Amino acid sequence: MAGFAAASYLRGIPFVQVPTTLLSQVDSSVGGKTGVDLPQGKNLVGAFWQPSFVLIDPDTLKTLPPHFFADGMGEVIKYGCIKSRALFDLLAHTEDLEPIMDDVIYRCVDIKRNVVEHDEFDTGERALLNFGHTFGHALEKLNHYEGLSHGAAVGIGMVMMARLGEKAGWTAAGTADTIATILKKYHLPVHSDFPLSHIVDATASDKKSIGSSINLVLLEEIGQSFVQKVPRSELAPLAEGCNE
Ligand code: GLY
């Protein structure tokens, strides 16, 4: 919100980001997306406005209740899914994240920096950062943005999208279960009780919808992601069974 104010005031003044949650450290403070939510959906008003610098102090994470950490882990796991099998495996196998947290945050920010440098204004590759967000945003909306955190919703959305991809033959078999296992390890949910039809309907205001099509972010396998444009009318049949 402060970034959006900085983008708008006098048509833009410099600003810095000092993120103090894991979610903002690995995602929202980097890349220049600023904005606010509307009742109709998340981030519907905003501007691209790069911070002059981002100062991340991982020690701030120790001051937060555990659920904020789990929330951020949803996005951390997402980076592994879309771009780094090595990061995913590190998260899957480590017994204690704390001593390696600086490295984990660095790897996430480095992936995001690399994607944003190629596609600052979100016309191509940057869409990969939205893996899990199509159904994730829908679940947040169905929960009226209460009770289910963004990272938790993205986690469920990643499992659903991996199942959709597996069913369609785009994603390696077993990927959804592998993602569900790591989400559980980091105390994140892997399933929502909302009927699938409600979840699909709630994707209608998704910014990834373009006319009668929607861009789905899918995995070939852990660490390899791609965008697949599908007719909106095919989303419900494609998604059938992906929330079970
Ligand atoms: N949080 C997704 C992006 O910055 O593009």
mmCIF file of C-alpha atoms and ligand atoms in Angstrom:
data_model
loop_
_atom_site.group_PDB
_atom_site.id
_atom_site.type_symbol
_atom_site.label_atom_id
_atom_site.label_comp_id
_atom_site.label_asym_id
_atom_site.label_seq_id
_atom_site.Cartn_x
_atom_site.Cartn_y
_atom_site.Cartn_z
ATOM 1 C CA MET A 1 0.000 0.000 0.000
ATOM 2 C CA ALA A 2 2.864 2.360 0.817
ATOM 3 C CA GLY A 3 4.450 1.427 -2.511
ATOM 4 C CA PHE A 4 1.237 2.331 -4.331
ATOM 5 C CA ALA A 5 1.115 5.652 -2.484
ATOM 6 C CA ALA A 6 4.734 6.271 -3.538
ATOM 7 C CA ALA A 7 3.865 5.369 -7.152
ATOM 8 C CA SER A 8 0.934 7.801 -7.181
ATOM 9 C CA TYR A 9 2.057 10.798 -5.127
ATOM 10 C CA LEU A 10 3.460 13.490 -7.466
ATOM 11 C CA ARG A 11 3.326 10.746 -10.147
ATOM 12 C CA GLY A 12 5.993 8.843 -8.298
ATOM 13 C CA ILE A 13 8.478 9.351 -5.493
ATOM 14 C CA PRO A 14 11.324 7.007 -4.436
ATOM 15 C CA PHE A 15 10.629 4.493 -1.704
ATOM 16 C CA VAL A 16 12.307 1.575 0.055
ATOM 17 C CA GLN A 17 10.888 -1.714 1.283
ATOM 18 C CA VAL A 18 11.814 -3.143 4.696
ATOM 19 C CA PRO A 19 9.779 -6.393 4.750
ATOM 20 C CA THR A 20 9.409 -8.079 8.127
ATOM 21 C CA THR A 21 7.336 -11.175 7.225
ATOM 22 C CA LEU A 22 8.632 -14.175 5.280
ATOM 23 C CA LEU A 23 5.919 -13.666 2.644
ATOM 24 C CA SER A 24 6.943 -10.077 1.977
ATOM 25 C CA GLN A 25 10.671 -10.876 2.148
ATOM 26 C CA VAL A 26 10.546 -13.592 -0.514
ATOM 27 C CA ASP A 27 7.799 -12.160 -2.686
ATOM 28 C CA SER A 28 5.885 -8.926 -2.380
ATOM 29 C CA SER A 29 8.734 -6.554 -1.458
ATOM 30 C CA VAL A 30 10.673 -7.502 -4.598
ATOM 31 C CA GLY A 31 9.691 -6.755 -8.182
ATOM 32 C CA GLY A 32 7.750 -3.493 -7.943
ATOM 33 C CA LYS A 33 4.146 -4.689 -7.833
ATOM 34 C CA THR A 34 2.259 -2.280 -5.595
ATOM 35 C CA GLY A 35 -1.474 -2.068 -5.017
ATOM 36 C CA VAL A 36 -4.545 -2.469 -2.902
ATOM 37 C CA ASP A 37 -7.435 -4.935 -2.861
ATOM 38 C CA LEU A 38 -11.014 -4.174 -3.926
ATOM 39 C CA PRO A 39 -14.158 -6.019 -2.770
ATOM 40 C CA GLN A 40 -14.216 -7.592 -6.264
ATOM 41 C CA GLY A 41 -10.771 -9.152 -5.943
ATOM 42 C CA LYS A 42 -7.216 -8.851 -4.784
ATOM 43 C CA ASN A 43 -4.745 -6.270 -6.112
ATOM 44 C CA LEU A 44 -7.203 -4.878 -8.644
ATOM 45 C CA VAL A 45 -5.843 -1.327 -8.245
ATOM 46 C CA GLY A 46 -2.114 -0.845 -8.451
ATOM 47 C CA ALA A 47 1.021 0.200 -10.293
ATOM 48 C CA PHE A 48 4.432 -1.183 -11.161
ATOM 49 C CA TRP A 49 6.856 0.909 -9.132
ATOM 50 C CA GLN A 50 10.265 -0.416 -8.199
ATOM 51 C CA PRO A 51 11.636 0.278 -4.721
ATOM 52 C CA SER A 52 15.011 2.033 -4.578
ATOM 53 C CA PHE A 53 16.185 -0.821 -2.410
ATOM 54 C CA VAL A 54 14.860 -3.701 -0.329
ATOM 55 C CA LEU A 55 16.324 -4.367 3.123
ATOM 56 C CA ILE A 56 15.673 -7.901 4.378
ATOM 57 C CA ASP A 57 16.658 -8.808 7.938
ATOM 58 C CA PRO A 58 15.764 -12.480 8.582
ATOM 59 C CA ASP A 59 16.012 -11.863 12.354
ATOM 60 C CA THR A 60 12.654 -10.056 12.153
ATOM 61 C CA LEU A 61 11.032 -13.452 11.452
ATOM 62 C CA LYS A 62 11.794 -14.540 15.017
ATOM 63 C CA THR A 63 9.430 -11.848 16.312
ATOM 64 C CA LEU A 64 6.335 -13.256 14.549
ATOM 65 C CA PRO A 65 3.795 -15.946 15.565
ATOM 66 C CA PRO A 66 4.404 -19.305 13.801
ATOM 67 C CA HIS A 67 1.446 -19.004 11.429
ATOM 68 C CA PHE A 68 3.116 -16.044 9.684
ATOM 69 C CA PHE A 69 6.112 -18.264 9.022
ATOM 70 C CA ALA A 70 3.945 -21.060 7.576
ATOM 71 C CA ASP A 71 2.190 -18.459 5.414
ATOM 72 C CA GLY A 72 5.502 -17.394 3.857
ATOM 73 C CA MET A 73 6.577 -21.003 3.394
ATOM 74 C CA GLY A 74 3.730 -21.411 0.884
ATOM 75 C CA GLU A 75 5.538 -18.947 -1.418
ATOM 76 C CA VAL A 76 8.991 -20.368 -0.609
ATOM 77 C CA ILE A 77 7.821 -23.848 -1.674
ATOM 78 C CA LYS A 78 6.302 -22.262 -4.799
ATOM 79 C CA TYR A 79 9.763 -21.024 -5.890
ATOM 80 C CA GLY A 80 11.088 -24.549 -5.620
ATOM 81 C CA CYS A 81 8.166 -25.860 -7.635
ATOM 82 C CA ILE A 82 8.485 -23.379 -10.491
ATOM 83 C CA LYS A 83 12.233 -22.913 -10.838
ATOM 84 C CA SER A 84 14.446 -24.930 -8.511
ATOM 85 C CA ARG A 85 14.358 -28.635 -7.793
ATOM 86 C CA ALA A 86 17.452 -28.006 -5.626
ATOM 87 C CA LEU A 87 15.567 -25.558 -3.399
ATOM 88 C CA PHE A 88 12.582 -27.926 -3.232
ATOM 89 C CA ASP A 89 14.811 -30.844 -2.214
ATOM 90 C CA LEU A 90 16.605 -28.698 0.377
ATOM 91 C CA LEU A 91 13.246 -27.788 1.942
ATOM 92 C CA ALA A 92 12.066 -31.393 1.754
ATOM 93 C CA HIS A 93 15.144 -32.876 3.416
ATOM 94 C CA THR A 94 16.309 -30.326 5.965
ATOM 95 C CA GLU A 95 15.482 -31.043 9.592
ATOM 96 C CA ASP A 96 15.986 -27.464 10.761
ATOM 97 C CA LEU A 97 15.394 -24.459 8.531
ATOM 98 C CA GLU A 98 16.623 -21.817 10.947
ATOM 99 C CA PRO A 99 20.377 -22.103 10.263
ATOM 100 C CA ILE A 100 19.818 -21.987 6.490
ATOM 101 C CA MET A 101 17.057 -19.366 6.403
ATOM 102 C CA ASP A 102 19.325 -16.611 5.008
ATOM 103 C CA ASP A 103 20.249 -18.911 2.118
ATOM 104 C CA VAL A 104 16.620 -19.951 1.516
ATOM 105 C CA ILE A 105 15.460 -16.308 1.394
ATOM 106 C CA TYR A 106 18.393 -15.410 -0.859
ATOM 107 C CA ARG A 107 17.529 -18.215 -3.303
ATOM 108 C CA CYS A 108 13.859 -17.142 -3.459
ATOM 109 C CA VAL A 109 14.716 -13.479 -4.037
ATOM 110 C CA ASP A 110 17.297 -14.461 -6.647
ATOM 111 C CA ILE A 111 14.694 -16.505 -8.557
ATOM 112 C CA LYS A 112 12.226 -13.635 -8.388
ATOM 113 C CA ARG A 113 14.870 -11.059 -9.415
ATOM 114 C CA ASN A 114 15.769 -13.167 -12.417
ATOM 115 C CA VAL A 115 12.134 -13.593 -13.530
ATOM 116 C CA VAL A 116 11.290 -9.903 -13.028
ATOM 117 C CA GLU A 117 14.420 -8.743 -14.875
ATOM 118 C CA HIS A 118 13.144 -10.648 -17.918
ATOM 119 C CA ASP A 119 9.518 -9.522 -17.605
ATOM 120 C CA GLU A 120 9.085 -6.509 -15.338
ATOM 121 C CA PHE A 121 5.581 -5.653 -16.558
ATOM 122 C CA ASP A 122 4.102 -9.135 -16.349
ATOM 123 C CA THR A 123 3.476 -9.858 -20.004
ATOM 124 C CA GLY A 124 5.151 -13.289 -20.125
ATOM 125 C CA GLU A 125 7.475 -15.233 -17.861
ATOM 126 C CA ARG A 126 6.458 -13.369 -14.698
ATOM 127 C CA ALA A 127 3.156 -15.275 -14.796
ATOM 128 C CA LEU A 128 5.103 -18.314 -13.560
ATOM 129 C CA LEU A 129 5.250 -16.637 -10.136
ATOM 130 C CA ASN A 130 1.491 -17.178 -9.993
ATOM 131 C CA PHE A 131 1.719 -20.965 -9.758
ATOM 132 C CA GLY A 132 -1.003 -21.995 -7.313
ATOM 133 C CA HIS A 133 -2.572 -18.530 -7.350
ATOM 134 C CA THR A 134 -5.501 -19.155 -9.748
ATOM 135 C CA PHE A 135 -7.237 -21.504 -7.318
ATOM 136 C CA GLY A 136 -5.450 -19.902 -4.343
ATOM 137 C CA HIS A 137 -6.960 -16.460 -4.978
ATOM 138 C CA ALA A 138 -10.346 -18.123 -5.555
ATOM 139 C CA LEU A 139 -10.103 -19.833 -2.150
ATOM 140 C CA GLU A 140 -9.108 -16.593 -0.442
ATOM 141 C CA LYS A 141 -12.124 -14.921 -2.037
ATOM 142 C CA LEU A 142 -14.484 -17.743 -0.987
ATOM 143 C CA ASN A 143 -13.123 -17.351 2.561
ATOM 144 C CA HIS A 144 -13.772 -13.584 2.378
ATOM 145 C CA TYR A 145 -10.028 -13.021 2.910
ATOM 146 C CA GLU A 146 -10.318 -14.290 6.488
ATOM 147 C CA GLY A 147 -9.101 -17.448 8.178
ATOM 148 C CA LEU A 148 -7.132 -18.825 5.224
ATOM 149 C CA SER A 149 -3.783 -17.079 4.735
ATOM 150 C CA HIS A 150 -2.418 -16.270 1.275
ATOM 151 C CA GLY A 151 0.390 -18.825 1.553
ATOM 152 C CA ALA A 152 -2.004 -21.524 2.764
ATOM 153 C CA ALA A 153 -4.390 -20.794 -0.118
ATOM 154 C CA VAL A 154 -1.530 -20.856 -2.637
ATOM 155 C CA GLY A 155 -0.417 -24.209 -1.221
ATOM 156 C CA ILE A 156 -3.847 -25.772 -1.804
ATOM 157 C CA GLY A 157 -3.910 -24.116 -5.229
ATOM 158 C CA MET A 158 -0.517 -25.660 -6.123
ATOM 159 C CA VAL A 159 -1.731 -29.157 -5.220
ATOM 160 C CA MET A 160 -4.932 -28.640 -7.219
ATOM 161 C CA MET A 161 -3.076 -27.323 -10.262
ATOM 162 C CA ALA A 162 -0.563 -30.171 -10.123
ATOM 163 C CA ARG A 163 -3.436 -32.690 -10.005
ATOM 164 C CA LEU A 164 -5.100 -30.911 -12.938
ATOM 165 C CA GLY A 165 -1.812 -31.084 -14.850
ATOM 166 C CA GLU A 166 -1.316 -34.753 -14.032
ATOM 167 C CA LYS A 167 -4.827 -35.589 -15.198
ATOM 168 C CA ALA A 168 -4.300 -33.689 -18.475
ATOM 169 C CA GLY A 169 -0.929 -35.373 -19.066
ATOM 170 C CA TRP A 170 1.057 -32.099 -18.743
ATOM 171 C CA THR A 171 2.587 -32.855 -15.330
ATOM 172 C CA ALA A 172 4.690 -35.813 -14.177
ATOM 173 C CA ALA A 173 2.704 -38.359 -12.182
ATOM 174 C CA GLY A 174 3.148 -38.033 -8.422
ATOM 175 C CA THR A 175 3.946 -34.292 -8.489
ATOM 176 C CA ALA A 176 0.797 -33.265 -6.583
ATOM 177 C CA ASP A 177 1.473 -35.788 -3.811
ATOM 178 C CA THR A 178 5.091 -34.622 -3.555
ATOM 179 C CA ILE A 179 3.912 -31.015 -3.139
ATOM 180 C CA ALA A 180 1.266 -32.059 -0.595
ATOM 181 C CA THR A 181 3.919 -33.885 1.467
ATOM 182 C CA ILE A 182 6.180 -30.830 1.714
ATOM 183 C CA LEU A 183 3.252 -28.500 2.494
ATOM 184 C CA LYS A 184 2.235 -30.754 5.390
ATOM 185 C CA LYS A 185 5.827 -30.725 6.649
ATOM 186 C CA TYR A 186 5.577 -26.931 6.922
ATOM 187 C CA HIS A 187 2.134 -27.025 8.589
ATOM 188 C CA LEU A 188 0.178 -25.895 5.545
ATOM 189 C CA PRO A 189 -3.178 -27.300 4.380
ATOM 190 C CA VAL A 190 -3.428 -29.302 1.153
ATOM 191 C CA HIS A 191 -7.177 -29.439 0.631
ATOM 192 C CA SER A 192 -10.252 -27.219 0.768
ATOM 193 C CA ASP A 193 -13.788 -28.381 1.487
ATOM 194 C CA PHE A 194 -15.375 -25.913 -0.941
ATOM 195 C CA PRO A 195 -17.118 -27.668 -3.857
ATOM 196 C CA LEU A 196 -14.971 -27.539 -6.962
ATOM 197 C CA SER A 197 -17.687 -25.703 -8.909
ATOM 198 C CA HIS A 198 -17.555 -22.845 -6.372
ATOM 199 C CA ILE A 199 -13.760 -22.672 -6.625
ATOM 200 C CA VAL A 200 -13.859 -22.615 -10.434
ATOM 201 C CA ASP A 201 -16.580 -19.936 -10.433
ATOM 202 C CA ALA A 202 -14.517 -17.821 -8.028
ATOM 203 C CA THR A 203 -11.637 -17.719 -10.534
ATOM 204 C CA ALA A 204 -13.786 -15.566 -12.838
ATOM 205 C CA SER A 205 -12.287 -12.230 -11.732
ATOM 206 C CA ASP A 206 -8.764 -13.665 -11.876
ATOM 207 C CA LYS A 207 -6.341 -11.223 -13.542
ATOM 208 C CA LYS A 208 -4.972 -14.193 -15.501
ATOM 209 C CA SER A 209 -8.329 -14.397 -17.322
ATOM 210 C CA ILE A 210 -8.041 -12.938 -20.808
ATOM 211 C CA GLY A 211 -11.428 -12.688 -22.535
ATOM 212 C CA SER A 212 -12.782 -16.207 -22.857
ATOM 213 C CA SER A 213 -9.426 -17.802 -21.964
ATOM 214 C CA ILE A 214 -7.423 -18.245 -18.808
ATOM 215 C CA ASN A 215 -3.663 -18.702 -18.444
ATOM 216 C CA LEU A 216 -2.899 -21.647 -16.184
ATOM 217 C CA VAL A 217 0.543 -21.984 -14.610
ATOM 218 C CA LEU A 218 1.516 -25.651 -14.628
ATOM 219 C CA LEU A 219 4.505 -27.823 -13.811
ATOM 220 C CA GLU A 220 6.156 -30.312 -16.121
ATOM 221 C CA GLU A 221 7.811 -31.563 -12.954
ATOM 222 C CA ILE A 222 9.157 -30.019 -9.740
ATOM 223 C CA GLY A 223 11.428 -27.128 -10.814
ATOM 224 C CA GLN A 224 10.037 -26.795 -14.368
ATOM 225 C CA SER A 225 7.003 -24.605 -15.013
ATOM 226 C CA PHE A 226 5.094 -23.283 -18.017
ATOM 227 C CA VAL A 227 1.974 -21.322 -18.913
ATOM 228 C CA GLN A 228 -0.894 -22.987 -20.742
ATOM 229 C CA LYS A 229 -3.733 -20.913 -22.165
ATOM 230 C CA VAL A 230 -7.055 -22.759 -22.024
ATOM 231 C CA PRO A 231 -10.615 -21.743 -22.907
ATOM 232 C CA ARG A 232 -12.406 -20.709 -19.728
ATOM 233 C CA SER A 233 -15.177 -23.203 -20.566
ATOM 234 C CA GLU A 234 -12.623 -26.024 -20.278
ATOM 235 C CA LEU A 235 -11.451 -25.109 -16.786
ATOM 236 C CA ALA A 236 -14.266 -26.966 -14.966
ATOM 237 C CA PRO A 237 -13.855 -30.253 -16.877
ATOM 238 C CA LEU A 238 -10.053 -30.025 -16.623
ATOM 239 C CA ALA A 239 -10.236 -29.396 -12.890
ATOM 240 C CA GLU A 240 -12.655 -32.236 -12.177
ATOM 241 C CA GLY A 241 -11.343 -34.373 -9.335
ATOM 242 C CA CYS A 242 -8.353 -32.108 -8.620
ATOM 243 C CA ASN A 243 -9.577 -31.175 -5.120
ATOM 244 C CA GLU A 244 -10.032 -34.746 -3.832
HETATM 245 N N1 GLY B 1 3.779 -11.880 -6.656
HETATM 246 C C1 GLY B 1 3.847 -12.131 -8.047
HETATM 247 C C2 GLY B 1 4.622 -11.116 -8.795
HETATM 248 O O1 GLY B 1 5.290 -10.288 -8.201
HETATM 249 O O2 GLY B 1 4.582 -11.097 -9.996
#
